[in-house]
Each structure stands twice: as structure tokens, then as C-alpha cells.
Amino acid sequence: MKKVVKFGGSSLADSKQFEKVKNIILADDSRVYVVPSAPGKRNNNDIKITDLLYKCYELAKEGKNFSDSFSIIQERYNEIIRGLNLSLDLGEEFSKIEVKLLNEPEKDYTASRGEYLNGLIMANYLGFEFIDPSEVIFFDNSGNFEPDKTDSALSARLEKTSHAVIPGFYGISESGRITTFSRGGSDITGSIVARACRAAVYENWTDVSGLLMADPKIVNNPAVMKNITYRELRELSYMGASVMHEDAIFPVKKAGIPINIRNTNKPEDGGTWIVANTARRSKFMITGIAGRKDFCSIIIAKDLMHSQSDFYRKVVQCFEENNIPPEHLPSGIDTMTVIVQESKFIEHEQEVLRRIAKFVEPDSLEVESGIALIAVVGRSMKAQTGTAAKIFQALAEERINVRMIDQGASELNIIVGVLNEDFERAIRAIYSKFVN
Ligand code: ASP
């Protein structure tokens, strides 16, 4: 059995964190492939190495002096090396990066060096082989990841090595340029490595003991979700829950590999299991709550709308023409509402409204802004009664007016719309109703 372990920036911020990471790896023989991020923040005032590297690039690009930030970067790595008593010298590596910055600064190349250097230290510290992602992780020349080409090269490469460190965040394009994923992309690398070696588990080690049922900035000390399905996670992260990089789910999902989110500072905690399917019920009827503010609703009324089979299509087309994806379409007999993100709608609003007026000749057309959507997500919902009742009771008791309700046919979530100003209060009310 093989496990892939990915460690985030805060798990590798200094030599003390490296020691914790080594202990975690040595505690389980099956933890054979390690994917490190670049060193993150050691405290709230600290700067992530990746951010310092981007800063060096910005300065270098304009021909300005970047040596202050570059020295801080070198010192951070040297401190880790000293703290771990390694006889490793990154001097030549630093020079190569500096020369490149001076002569032909490249954004992705520069940013990727955070993971690259951390990978070199980690491989040396663990005595594992170092695999440079530029040999096994591929992008096309437009920066799109190439999953199949990568999977065959990477799995063939991993077959030749029992223990390896593969830095996160980057790979190489067809034309040979270092290319990164978007920010937070080491999560994706971990998932790709897990798929390539057909791992039993993809462990994603971070600084919290798993995914939380609600945003801790809104709910005080929310409970950890012990088990969640990929689909539930998609719903929650789409609605704003900050978890792993969104794209990290796809490679392991495809291969049916579970993800286990763990806490480097509390390895004894079981964390969260993200799986394709599970018979385990969530402890509290619902799995989690997430939400986002700043949606608009466009309310269209027209007598006998329902007898026109193309009415919906025509309305949706007015949004499509302006590249605005409708989020929800709650409807009545002679009304339909289109919910969209305010930021996407506002720029084209007059054009959309003009098109709707012309295309379907509504009796009335209204726009309302400042709507927040809250998704209450739970795979157990469809097998039990009373979930919706509890949500609306919680909101009614708090005297929060519900502006919209949407329950998908899959019964995986119930979405309620409230005014922006009621958003936090609504989440707290729903959370307490189910958890406390
Ligand atoms: N170091 C990169 C970032 O800060 C990638 C990662 O940590 O996942 O975005």
C-alpha cells in the first residue's frame, strides 16, 4: 500500500516544522511519495517564499534591484538547512536563479523555485530520491495541464523509485518552459502523484484538523467534518468554503482515491476523509454550510409564460450572449427569476435587460441586488425528513426574511437567498439549529 503525502507551506515554514513532517512520514511505512509546497508564513507578519519570489520577478522585469527580497529568500532556506544540520549547499542553485532573473526573468520559473528548493532540502533530509516535476508533469503551450501525458510519464517514473520527493506547483510546457498551476497548486500536484502511483490515500497535511462545517470567521469554533463526498465538497467550495485547490479533486476522483486532510501540528487528529461514496452518515443531519454574498435576482413576470415552451431558453440566452452564467432559476407559474453574480451582471446589465424586454416582452421586469446565497449541504438529506423545516425554522426564529429557495433534484443541498446584511446571522442560526 502506498500513500502520497502533500505538505502545505505552513507545515514547512521552518526547521521545526520540517522535523514534525519527518516524524509524520517515518511513522507510517506506506508514506512513500512526498509533495512539498514552498515555505509559508511562520507567523502573521511573515511573508510566504512564493510571494517573495513573485516580488523578485516583478522588480527584475522592470530592471530594478531585487536583492533585498532575494537575500531574505536565501536566508530562509539556509536557516532551515542549518536547523536540520544538513550538509547541503544551495549556493549554486541560488546563483542560477539570480542569473536567470537578471537576464531573462520568467514569472512561472521564478515562482516555481520555492517548491524546487524546498524539495531539494526535503529529499536530502529524508534520504529520498528527488524527482523534478519538469521531467514528468506536462502542460501545453497555453498553460493547460495535460493529464494523460503526465500520468503515463509519471507512473512509469515512480515505478522505478520506491521513495521520492516531488515538489508541488509546477511542471513543464511543450516548448520547455517551466509552468505553474494557479496559486495553491501544490494540492494539484499531490493529487496527480496519488493518481499516478494508484495510491491508497492522498494525505493533504495542513495547519487545521480537517475541513470545518462552516466558516470560522462567522461561526465560533465550528465542528470538523469527518467524512464528506467529492460532490458535497464541490458544492461547498463552489459556495465559497475555502478548502484545497478546487482542481485538486479531479485526478484522485478519477482514480477513486480518498483524500485525507490532516494537521501537521496535531497528527493525532483523524482529520477529514473526502471520498467518492460512503455509507457513513454525517453526525448532524447536514454535512456543512457555506455561502457567498453579492448576487442579483432578475425577476421576470409574464402572464401565461408557461404555455410558451421557449420562454426559459430565450431568457437564458440573453445572459449567455453576455457571458453571464445563471446560478439558479427559481420559478413560479407566471414568473421566473434568474440569479446571477452581481460582479458579472453589472457591467452588462442594460444590455441584458434590453434584450429580455425585446425578446420575451415581459409584463414586468425587476432587478434586486445585495442577495446572499447560503448552501446547506448534506448527502443524508434525501433519506430523512425535516431538514428544510429546520433550516426555515432557524431563519424564522431569527426573523430573517428568505428571498429565494432552491433545492436541487439530487437533494444534496438546499440553497436559500437572504439579504447581504442577514448573511452571517443566517449562517449562525442554521449552524446552531443543527449542531448545538
Ligand atoms: N507555493 C504556491 C503558492 O503559494 C503553491 C502552493 O503552496 O500550493 O501558491
Tab-separated table of C-alpha atoms and ligand atoms in Angstrom:
chain	number	residue	atom	x	y	z
A	1	MET	CA	0.000	0.000	0.000
A	2	LYS	CA	1.280	3.453	-0.928
A	3	LYS	CA	0.331	6.850	0.403
A	4	VAL	CA	1.131	10.213	-1.120
A	5	VAL	CA	1.690	12.946	1.439
A	6	LYS	CA	1.489	16.609	0.483
A	7	PHE	CA	2.630	19.247	2.959
A	8	GLY	CA	1.469	22.853	2.698
A	9	GLY	CA	3.602	25.947	3.245
A	10	SER	CA	2.854	26.392	6.942
A	11	SER	CA	3.864	22.745	7.528
A	12	LEU	CA	7.305	23.565	6.071
A	13	ALA	CA	7.818	27.124	7.259
A	14	ASP	CA	10.953	26.412	9.330
A	15	SER	CA	13.211	23.594	10.526
A	16	LYS	CA	10.938	22.743	13.471
A	17	GLN	CA	8.098	22.146	11.035
A	18	PHE	CA	10.400	20.001	8.850
A	19	GLU	CA	11.095	17.838	11.893
A	20	LYS	CA	7.386	17.328	12.506
A	21	VAL	CA	6.980	16.404	8.863
A	22	LYS	CA	9.764	13.829	9.015
A	23	ASN	CA	8.214	12.252	12.106
A	24	ILE	CA	4.889	12.002	10.346
A	25	ILE	CA	6.491	10.352	7.305
A	26	LEU	CA	8.533	7.899	9.363
A	27	ALA	CA	5.529	6.952	11.488
A	28	ASP	CA	3.980	5.097	8.537
A	29	ASP	CA	5.991	2.970	6.071
A	30	SER	CA	3.420	3.469	3.366
A	31	ARG	CA	4.071	7.246	3.169
A	32	VAL	CA	6.471	6.909	0.272
A	33	TYR	CA	5.931	9.882	-2.045
A	34	VAL	CA	6.206	13.364	-0.617
A	35	VAL	CA	4.962	16.561	-2.280
A	36	PRO	CA	6.181	19.750	-0.578
A	37	SER	CA	4.979	23.342	-1.015
A	38	ALA	CA	7.344	26.282	-0.637
A	39	PRO	CA	7.957	27.549	2.919
A	40	GLY	CA	4.923	29.519	4.113
A	41	LYS	CA	4.415	32.019	6.887
A	42	ARG	CA	5.987	31.377	10.305
A	43	ASN	CA	3.692	33.949	11.889
A	44	ASN	CA	1.116	36.532	10.844
A	45	ASN	CA	3.701	39.152	9.916
A	46	ASP	CA	5.806	36.814	7.823
A	47	ILE	CA	5.850	36.643	4.016
A	48	LYS	CA	5.485	33.403	2.042
A	49	ILE	CA	8.506	32.458	-0.059
A	50	THR	CA	6.294	32.290	-3.155
A	51	ASP	CA	5.193	35.895	-2.595
A	52	LEU	CA	8.822	36.982	-2.188
A	53	LEU	CA	9.705	35.218	-5.433
A	54	TYR	CA	6.889	36.936	-7.305
A	55	LYS	CA	8.193	40.219	-5.908
A	56	CYS	CA	11.721	39.473	-7.168
A	57	TYR	CA	10.295	38.739	-10.591
A	58	GLU	CA	8.250	41.985	-10.684
A	59	LEU	CA	11.336	44.018	-9.783
A	60	ALA	CA	13.644	42.135	-12.145
A	61	LYS	CA	11.202	42.555	-15.018
A	62	GLU	CA	11.468	46.329	-14.626
A	63	GLY	CA	15.215	46.172	-14.335
A	64	LYS	CA	15.061	47.122	-10.665
A	65	ASN	CA	17.185	45.766	-7.848
A	66	PHE	CA	15.635	42.667	-6.231
A	67	SER	CA	18.476	41.760	-3.902
A	68	ASP	CA	16.655	42.628	-0.630
A	69	SER	CA	13.874	40.121	-1.209
A	70	PHE	CA	16.280	37.625	-2.746
A	71	SER	CA	18.515	37.722	0.336
A	72	ILE	CA	15.527	37.083	2.605
A	73	ILE	CA	14.667	34.041	0.490
A	74	GLN	CA	18.216	32.650	0.654
A	75	GLU	CA	18.354	33.215	4.393
A	76	ARG	CA	15.056	31.407	4.954
A	77	TYR	CA	16.351	28.290	3.173
A	78	ASN	CA	19.761	28.475	4.813
A	79	GLU	CA	18.115	28.728	8.212
A	80	ILE	CA	16.154	25.551	7.525
A	81	ILE	CA	19.317	23.748	6.357
A	82	ARG	CA	21.238	24.851	9.461
A	83	GLY	CA	18.337	23.980	11.777
A	84	LEU	CA	18.283	20.452	10.359
A	85	ASN	CA	22.092	20.057	10.452
A	86	LEU	CA	22.247	19.133	6.796
A	87	SER	CA	25.438	19.326	4.785
A	88	LEU	CA	23.619	20.753	1.807
A	89	ASP	CA	24.717	23.884	-0.017
A	90	LEU	CA	22.156	25.643	-2.201
A	91	GLY	CA	24.655	28.334	-3.275
A	92	GLU	CA	24.826	27.204	-6.877
A	93	GLU	CA	21.059	26.920	-7.108
A	94	PHE	CA	20.628	30.465	-5.793
A	95	SER	CA	23.135	31.760	-8.372
A	96	LYS	CA	21.278	30.066	-11.215
A	97	ILE	CA	18.016	31.689	-10.158
A	98	GLU	CA	19.695	35.074	-9.778
A	99	VAL	CA	21.331	34.900	-13.199
A	100	LYS	CA	18.030	33.987	-14.792
A	101	LEU	CA	16.283	36.874	-13.015
A	102	LEU	CA	18.937	39.290	-14.225
A	103	ASN	CA	18.996	38.100	-17.823
A	104	GLU	CA	15.599	36.720	-18.759
A	105	PRO	CA	13.110	36.918	-15.883
A	106	GLU	CA	10.228	34.461	-16.249
A	107	LYS	CA	7.288	34.594	-13.890
A	108	ASP	CA	6.412	30.907	-13.565
A	109	TYR	CA	10.019	29.780	-13.456
A	110	THR	CA	10.769	32.228	-10.637
A	111	ALA	CA	7.689	31.257	-8.594
A	112	SER	CA	8.365	27.541	-9.025
A	113	ARG	CA	11.789	27.802	-7.381
A	114	GLY	CA	10.104	27.984	-3.956
A	115	GLU	CA	8.905	24.395	-4.277
A	116	TYR	CA	12.014	23.268	-6.166
A	117	LEU	CA	14.446	24.378	-3.441
A	118	ASN	CA	12.218	23.087	-0.659
A	119	GLY	CA	12.044	19.751	-2.477
A	120	LEU	CA	15.835	19.555	-2.632
A	121	ILE	CA	16.075	20.128	1.123
A	122	MET	CA	13.305	17.647	1.870
A	123	ALA	CA	14.829	14.909	-0.310
A	124	ASN	CA	18.205	15.408	1.343
A	125	TYR	CA	16.679	15.390	4.835
A	126	LEU	CA	14.645	12.224	4.259
A	127	GLY	CA	17.200	10.418	2.105
A	128	PHE	CA	14.578	10.067	-0.644
A	129	GLU	CA	15.152	10.493	-4.356
A	130	PHE	CA	14.363	13.919	-5.847
A	131	ILE	CA	12.130	13.919	-8.916
A	132	ASP	CA	11.984	17.225	-10.771
A	133	PRO	CA	8.400	17.809	-11.988
A	134	SER	CA	9.888	19.349	-15.136
A	135	GLU	CA	10.573	15.758	-16.225
A	136	VAL	CA	7.140	14.311	-15.512
A	137	ILE	CA	4.399	16.951	-15.230
A	138	PHE	CA	3.294	18.422	-18.548
A	139	PHE	CA	1.421	21.476	-19.763
A	140	ASP	CA	0.596	22.610	-23.270
A	141	ASN	CA	1.999	25.915	-24.505
A	142	SER	CA	-1.119	27.778	-23.350
A	143	GLY	CA	-0.565	26.631	-19.789
A	144	ASN	CA	-3.233	23.906	-19.716
A	145	PHE	CA	-2.310	20.832	-17.714
A	146	GLU	CA	-2.001	17.611	-19.762
A	147	PRO	CA	-3.367	14.853	-17.519
A	148	ASP	CA	-2.875	11.764	-19.678
A	149	LYS	CA	0.614	12.516	-20.912
A	150	THR	CA	1.604	13.312	-17.325
A	151	ASP	CA	0.016	10.200	-15.900
A	152	SER	CA	1.865	7.829	-18.190
A	153	ALA	CA	5.257	9.526	-17.737
A	154	LEU	CA	4.877	9.954	-14.003
A	155	SER	CA	3.633	6.440	-13.282
A	156	ALA	CA	6.479	4.948	-15.321
A	157	ARG	CA	8.945	7.135	-13.409
A	158	LEU	CA	7.506	6.248	-9.991
A	159	GLU	CA	7.710	2.550	-10.753
A	160	LYS	CA	11.464	2.970	-10.761
A	161	THR	CA	11.670	4.526	-7.322
A	162	SER	CA	10.296	3.354	-4.013
A	163	HIS	CA	10.626	6.669	-2.123
A	164	ALA	CA	10.679	10.127	-3.671
A	165	VAL	CA	10.126	13.818	-3.153
A	166	ILE	CA	8.268	15.562	-5.987
A	167	PRO	CA	7.945	19.341	-5.476
A	168	GLY	CA	4.468	20.780	-5.928
A	169	PHE	CA	3.067	23.603	-8.052
A	170	TYR	CA	4.861	23.260	-11.402
A	171	GLY	CA	5.767	21.268	-14.467
A	172	ILE	CA	6.950	21.974	-17.985
A	173	SER	CA	5.297	23.136	-21.200
A	174	GLU	CA	5.685	21.569	-24.635
A	175	SER	CA	8.212	24.213	-25.590
A	176	GLY	CA	10.254	23.555	-22.454
A	177	ARG	CA	9.183	26.452	-20.235
A	178	ILE	CA	8.580	25.923	-16.534
A	179	THR	CA	4.842	26.393	-15.999
A	180	THR	CA	2.943	26.618	-12.710
A	181	PHE	CA	-0.604	25.836	-11.717
A	182	SER	CA	-2.576	28.707	-10.194
A	183	ARG	CA	-1.860	29.692	-6.588
A	184	GLY	CA	-2.198	26.865	-4.106
A	185	GLY	CA	-1.425	24.420	-6.902
A	186	SER	CA	0.756	22.037	-4.903
A	187	ASP	CA	-2.535	20.426	-3.880
A	188	ILE	CA	-2.999	19.518	-7.532
A	189	THR	CA	0.493	18.025	-7.815
A	190	GLY	CA	-0.232	15.838	-4.772
A	191	SER	CA	-3.399	14.593	-6.401
A	192	ILE	CA	-1.614	13.899	-9.701
A	193	VAL	CA	1.107	11.900	-7.942
A	194	ALA	CA	-1.527	9.937	-5.998
A	195	ARG	CA	-3.279	9.026	-9.236
A	196	ALA	CA	-0.023	8.098	-10.973
A	197	CYS	CA	1.039	5.595	-8.290
A	198	ARG	CA	-2.541	4.410	-7.665
A	199	ALA	CA	-2.145	5.377	-4.027
A	200	ALA	CA	-4.414	4.008	-1.330
A	201	VAL	CA	-4.777	7.507	0.134
A	202	TYR	CA	-3.801	11.056	-0.743
A	203	GLU	CA	-2.922	12.717	2.550
A	204	ASN	CA	-3.022	16.507	2.432
A	205	TRP	CA	-1.268	17.882	5.516
A	206	THR	CA	-2.042	21.439	6.543
A	207	ASP	CA	-2.492	23.537	9.688
A	208	VAL	CA	-6.097	22.684	10.564
A	209	SER	CA	-7.531	19.370	11.716
A	210	GLY	CA	-9.746	18.951	8.678
A	211	LEU	CA	-12.488	20.783	6.861
A	212	LEU	CA	-14.828	22.780	9.029
A	213	MET	CA	-18.617	22.666	8.860
A	214	ALA	CA	-18.806	26.435	8.490
A	215	ASP	CA	-16.542	29.441	8.069
A	216	PRO	CA	-14.731	30.004	11.397
A	217	LYS	CA	-14.821	33.751	10.732
A	218	ILE	CA	-18.618	33.527	11.040
A	219	VAL	CA	-19.268	30.592	13.382
A	220	ASN	CA	-17.295	30.295	16.570
A	221	ASN	CA	-15.205	27.120	16.603
A	222	PRO	CA	-17.163	25.092	14.031
A	223	ALA	CA	-17.067	21.301	14.104
A	224	VAL	CA	-14.791	19.333	11.765
A	225	MET	CA	-16.462	17.307	9.009
A	226	LYS	CA	-15.175	13.764	9.481
A	227	ASN	CA	-16.454	12.408	6.167
A	228	ILE	CA	-17.525	14.224	3.056
A	229	THR	CA	-18.085	13.119	-0.527
A	230	TYR	CA	-16.393	14.732	-3.511
A	231	ARG	CA	-19.759	16.054	-4.661
A	232	GLU	CA	-20.551	17.636	-1.315
A	233	LEU	CA	-17.138	19.219	-1.321
A	234	ARG	CA	-17.734	20.678	-4.794
A	235	GLU	CA	-20.995	22.228	-3.620
A	236	LEU	CA	-19.364	23.721	-0.551
A	237	SER	CA	-16.262	25.007	-2.263
A	238	TYR	CA	-18.295	26.490	-5.100
A	239	MET	CA	-20.224	28.394	-2.475
A	240	GLY	CA	-17.069	29.806	-1.004
A	241	ALA	CA	-15.786	27.297	1.554
A	242	SER	CA	-12.021	27.564	1.397
A	243	VAL	CA	-10.573	24.119	1.202
A	244	MET	CA	-7.959	22.674	-1.092
A	245	HIS	CA	-7.323	23.973	-4.572
A	246	GLU	CA	-10.552	23.235	-6.465
A	247	ASP	CA	-8.805	21.351	-9.254
A	248	ALA	CA	-7.064	19.008	-6.813
A	249	ILE	CA	-10.122	16.832	-6.610
A	250	PHE	CA	-10.232	15.712	-10.236
A	251	PRO	CA	-7.167	13.408	-10.582
A	252	VAL	CA	-7.908	11.399	-7.419
A	253	LYS	CA	-11.632	11.372	-8.042
A	254	LYS	CA	-10.989	9.825	-11.418
A	255	ALA	CA	-8.895	7.100	-9.799
A	256	GLY	CA	-11.244	6.620	-6.830
A	257	ILE	CA	-8.584	7.557	-4.283
A	258	PRO	CA	-9.753	9.089	-0.997
A	259	ILE	CA	-8.230	12.318	0.300
A	260	ASN	CA	-7.450	12.655	3.983
A	261	ILE	CA	-6.929	16.237	5.216
A	262	ARG	CA	-4.628	16.225	8.272
A	263	ASN	CA	-2.995	18.651	10.681
A	264	THR	CA	0.827	18.639	10.806
A	265	ASN	CA	0.687	20.258	14.238
A	266	LYS	CA	-1.801	17.691	15.555
A	267	PRO	CA	-1.074	14.431	13.743
A	268	GLU	CA	-3.140	12.520	16.302
A	269	ASP	CA	-6.337	14.071	14.897
A	270	GLY	CA	-8.019	11.929	12.249
A	271	GLY	CA	-8.884	14.903	10.035
A	272	THR	CA	-11.411	14.822	7.215
A	273	TRP	CA	-11.920	12.000	4.715
A	274	ILE	CA	-13.043	13.043	1.264
A	275	VAL	CA	-14.397	10.035	-0.602
A	276	ALA	CA	-16.443	9.144	-3.674
A	277	ASN	CA	-19.202	7.406	-1.725
A	278	THR	CA	-19.781	6.500	1.849
A	279	ALA	CA	-22.378	4.731	3.939
A	280	ARG	CA	-21.286	6.770	6.944
A	281	ARG	CA	-23.857	9.338	7.948
A	282	SER	CA	-22.726	12.758	8.929
A	283	LYS	CA	-23.126	13.364	12.633
A	284	PHE	CA	-25.515	16.286	12.322
A	285	MET	CA	-28.053	15.614	9.516
A	286	ILE	CA	-26.159	18.130	7.380
A	287	THR	CA	-22.529	17.980	6.303
A	288	GLY	CA	-21.694	21.667	6.074
A	289	ILE	CA	-22.828	25.194	5.330
A	290	ALA	CA	-21.238	27.723	3.003
A	291	GLY	CA	-22.332	30.847	1.266
A	292	ARG	CA	-21.470	33.897	-0.757
A	293	LYS	CA	-22.695	37.439	-0.845
A	294	ASP	CA	-23.432	39.795	-3.732
A	295	PHE	CA	-25.837	38.110	-6.072
A	296	CYS	CA	-28.623	39.822	-8.057
A	297	SER	CA	-32.003	38.477	-8.985
A	298	ILE	CA	-33.729	39.433	-12.180
A	299	ILE	CA	-37.430	38.758	-11.772
A	300	ILE	CA	-39.426	38.359	-14.949
A	301	ALA	CA	-43.206	38.143	-14.953
A	302	LYS	CA	-45.491	37.441	-17.876
A	303	ASP	CA	-48.976	36.015	-17.959
A	304	LEU	CA	-49.137	32.533	-19.490
A	305	MET	CA	-45.342	32.333	-19.605
A	306	HIS	CA	-45.634	28.600	-19.049
A	307	SER	CA	-47.520	27.982	-22.242
A	308	GLN	CA	-44.554	29.222	-24.269
A	309	SER	CA	-42.135	26.328	-24.452
A	310	ASP	CA	-39.222	28.516	-25.496
A	311	PHE	CA	-39.634	31.207	-22.832
A	312	TYR	CA	-36.903	29.943	-20.493
A	313	ARG	CA	-34.476	29.365	-23.298
A	314	LYS	CA	-34.945	32.875	-24.647
A	315	VAL	CA	-34.346	34.453	-21.249
A	316	VAL	CA	-31.277	32.345	-20.552
A	317	GLN	CA	-29.938	33.205	-23.979
A	318	CYS	CA	-29.908	36.923	-23.060
A	319	PHE	CA	-27.493	36.089	-20.247
A	320	GLU	CA	-25.462	33.675	-22.322
A	321	GLU	CA	-24.889	36.312	-25.017
A	322	ASN	CA	-23.192	38.429	-22.374
A	323	ASN	CA	-21.209	35.605	-20.844
A	324	ILE	CA	-23.118	35.637	-17.568
A	325	PRO	CA	-23.817	32.164	-16.210
A	326	PRO	CA	-27.166	31.911	-14.395
A	327	GLU	CA	-26.590	30.417	-10.943
A	328	HIS	CA	-30.195	29.493	-10.136
A	329	LEU	CA	-33.560	29.727	-11.831
A	330	PRO	CA	-36.325	29.544	-9.235
A	331	SER	CA	-39.728	29.906	-10.868
A	332	GLY	CA	-43.442	30.385	-10.333
A	333	ILE	CA	-46.277	29.774	-12.781
A	334	ASP	CA	-46.050	33.151	-14.442
A	335	THR	CA	-42.718	34.341	-13.074
A	336	MET	CA	-39.171	33.252	-13.381
A	337	THR	CA	-36.152	34.564	-11.541
A	338	VAL	CA	-32.579	34.431	-12.710
A	339	ILE	CA	-29.940	34.636	-10.009
A	340	VAL	CA	-26.507	35.803	-11.137
A	341	GLN	CA	-23.332	37.122	-9.575
A	342	GLU	CA	-23.533	40.873	-9.207
A	343	SER	CA	-19.949	41.404	-10.359
A	344	LYS	CA	-20.613	39.547	-13.616
A	345	PHE	CA	-24.011	41.139	-14.227
A	346	ILE	CA	-23.480	44.823	-13.517
A	347	GLU	CA	-21.178	45.554	-16.415
A	348	HIS	CA	-23.695	44.242	-18.969
A	349	GLU	CA	-26.950	44.854	-17.110
A	350	GLN	CA	-28.542	47.359	-19.501
A	351	GLU	CA	-27.757	45.188	-22.480
A	352	VAL	CA	-29.223	42.081	-20.802
A	353	LEU	CA	-32.366	43.896	-19.673
A	354	ARG	CA	-32.856	45.451	-23.080
A	355	ARG	CA	-32.536	42.034	-24.739
A	356	ILE	CA	-35.001	40.418	-22.332
A	357	ALA	CA	-37.508	43.246	-22.861
A	358	LYS	CA	-37.283	42.845	-26.607
A	359	PHE	CA	-37.021	39.081	-26.808
A	360	VAL	CA	-39.831	37.925	-24.463
A	361	GLU	CA	-41.827	41.148	-23.886
A	362	PRO	CA	-42.410	40.583	-20.162
A	363	ASP	CA	-45.271	42.222	-18.224
A	364	SER	CA	-42.736	43.316	-15.641
A	365	LEU	CA	-39.003	43.128	-15.154
A	366	GLU	CA	-37.368	43.843	-11.815
A	367	VAL	CA	-33.818	43.716	-10.557
A	368	GLU	CA	-32.828	43.252	-6.961
A	369	SER	CA	-29.246	43.303	-5.714
A	370	GLY	CA	-27.475	42.587	-2.465
A	371	ILE	CA	-28.599	38.978	-2.186
A	372	ALA	CA	-26.524	36.390	-0.365
A	373	LEU	CA	-26.868	32.690	-1.109
A	374	ILE	CA	-26.364	30.055	1.551
A	375	ALA	CA	-25.949	26.388	0.667
A	376	VAL	CA	-26.799	23.821	3.294
A	377	VAL	CA	-25.169	20.652	2.018
A	378	GLY	CA	-25.702	17.067	3.122
A	379	ARG	CA	-25.769	13.664	1.480
A	380	SER	CA	-28.043	12.353	4.258
A	381	MET	CA	-30.727	14.922	3.485
A	382	LYS	CA	-32.593	12.900	0.897
A	383	ALA	CA	-33.141	9.984	3.246
A	384	GLN	CA	-34.616	11.982	6.081
A	385	THR	CA	-37.463	14.350	6.743
A	386	GLY	CA	-37.344	17.729	8.397
A	387	THR	CA	-34.086	19.214	7.123
A	388	ALA	CA	-35.784	22.027	5.229
A	389	ALA	CA	-38.166	22.614	8.131
A	390	LYS	CA	-35.247	23.035	10.495
A	391	ILE	CA	-33.475	25.486	8.191
A	392	PHE	CA	-36.535	27.693	7.811
A	393	GLN	CA	-37.416	27.462	11.464
A	394	ALA	CA	-33.907	28.653	12.324
A	395	LEU	CA	-34.260	31.595	9.946
A	396	ALA	CA	-37.792	32.448	11.098
A	397	GLU	CA	-36.737	32.454	14.744
A	398	GLU	CA	-34.025	34.947	13.849
A	399	ARG	CA	-36.597	36.979	11.880
A	400	ILE	CA	-34.589	36.620	8.705
A	401	ASN	CA	-36.572	37.053	5.527
A	402	VAL	CA	-35.925	34.319	2.947
A	403	ARG	CA	-35.793	35.789	-0.573
A	404	MET	CA	-35.257	32.590	-2.512
A	405	ILE	CA	-35.312	28.822	-2.026
A	406	ASP	CA	-33.813	26.205	-4.309
A	407	GLN	CA	-33.469	22.511	-3.684
A	408	GLY	CA	-31.688	20.537	-6.378
A	409	ALA	CA	-33.335	17.332	-7.549
A	410	SER	CA	-30.355	15.388	-6.224
A	411	GLU	CA	-31.290	16.646	-2.749
A	412	LEU	CA	-27.670	17.188	-1.934
A	413	ASN	CA	-28.253	20.772	-0.926
A	414	ILE	CA	-30.829	23.383	-0.103
A	415	ILE	CA	-29.990	26.903	-1.186
A	416	VAL	CA	-31.566	29.891	0.466
A	417	GLY	CA	-31.216	33.507	-0.555
A	418	VAL	CA	-31.221	36.224	2.106
A	419	LEU	CA	-30.197	39.872	2.118
A	420	ASN	CA	-26.446	40.505	2.327
A	421	GLU	CA	-26.848	42.108	5.734
A	422	ASP	CA	-28.536	38.980	7.126
A	423	PHE	CA	-25.865	36.627	5.776
A	424	GLU	CA	-23.698	36.000	8.844
A	425	ARG	CA	-26.686	35.876	11.209
A	426	ALA	CA	-28.407	33.359	8.951
A	427	ILE	CA	-25.392	31.051	8.829
A	428	ARG	CA	-25.010	31.152	12.589
A	429	ALA	CA	-28.727	30.442	13.068
A	430	ILE	CA	-28.703	27.439	10.722
A	431	TYR	CA	-25.476	26.100	12.198
A	432	SER	CA	-26.764	26.260	15.773
A	433	LYS	CA	-30.046	24.628	14.840
A	434	PHE	CA	-28.271	21.540	13.510
A	435	VAL	CA	-25.146	21.342	15.632
A	436	ASN	CA	-25.822	22.794	19.049
B	1	ASP	N1	3.599	27.965	-3.174
B	1	ASP	C1	2.493	28.101	-4.047
B	1	ASP	C2	1.577	29.186	-3.548
B	1	ASP	O1	1.865	29.848	-2.562
B	1	ASP	C3	1.800	26.815	-4.288
B	1	ASP	C4	1.282	26.105	-3.058
B	1	ASP	O2	1.693	26.384	-1.957
B	1	ASP	O3	0.426	25.234	-3.209
B	1	ASP	O4	0.555	29.418	-4.138
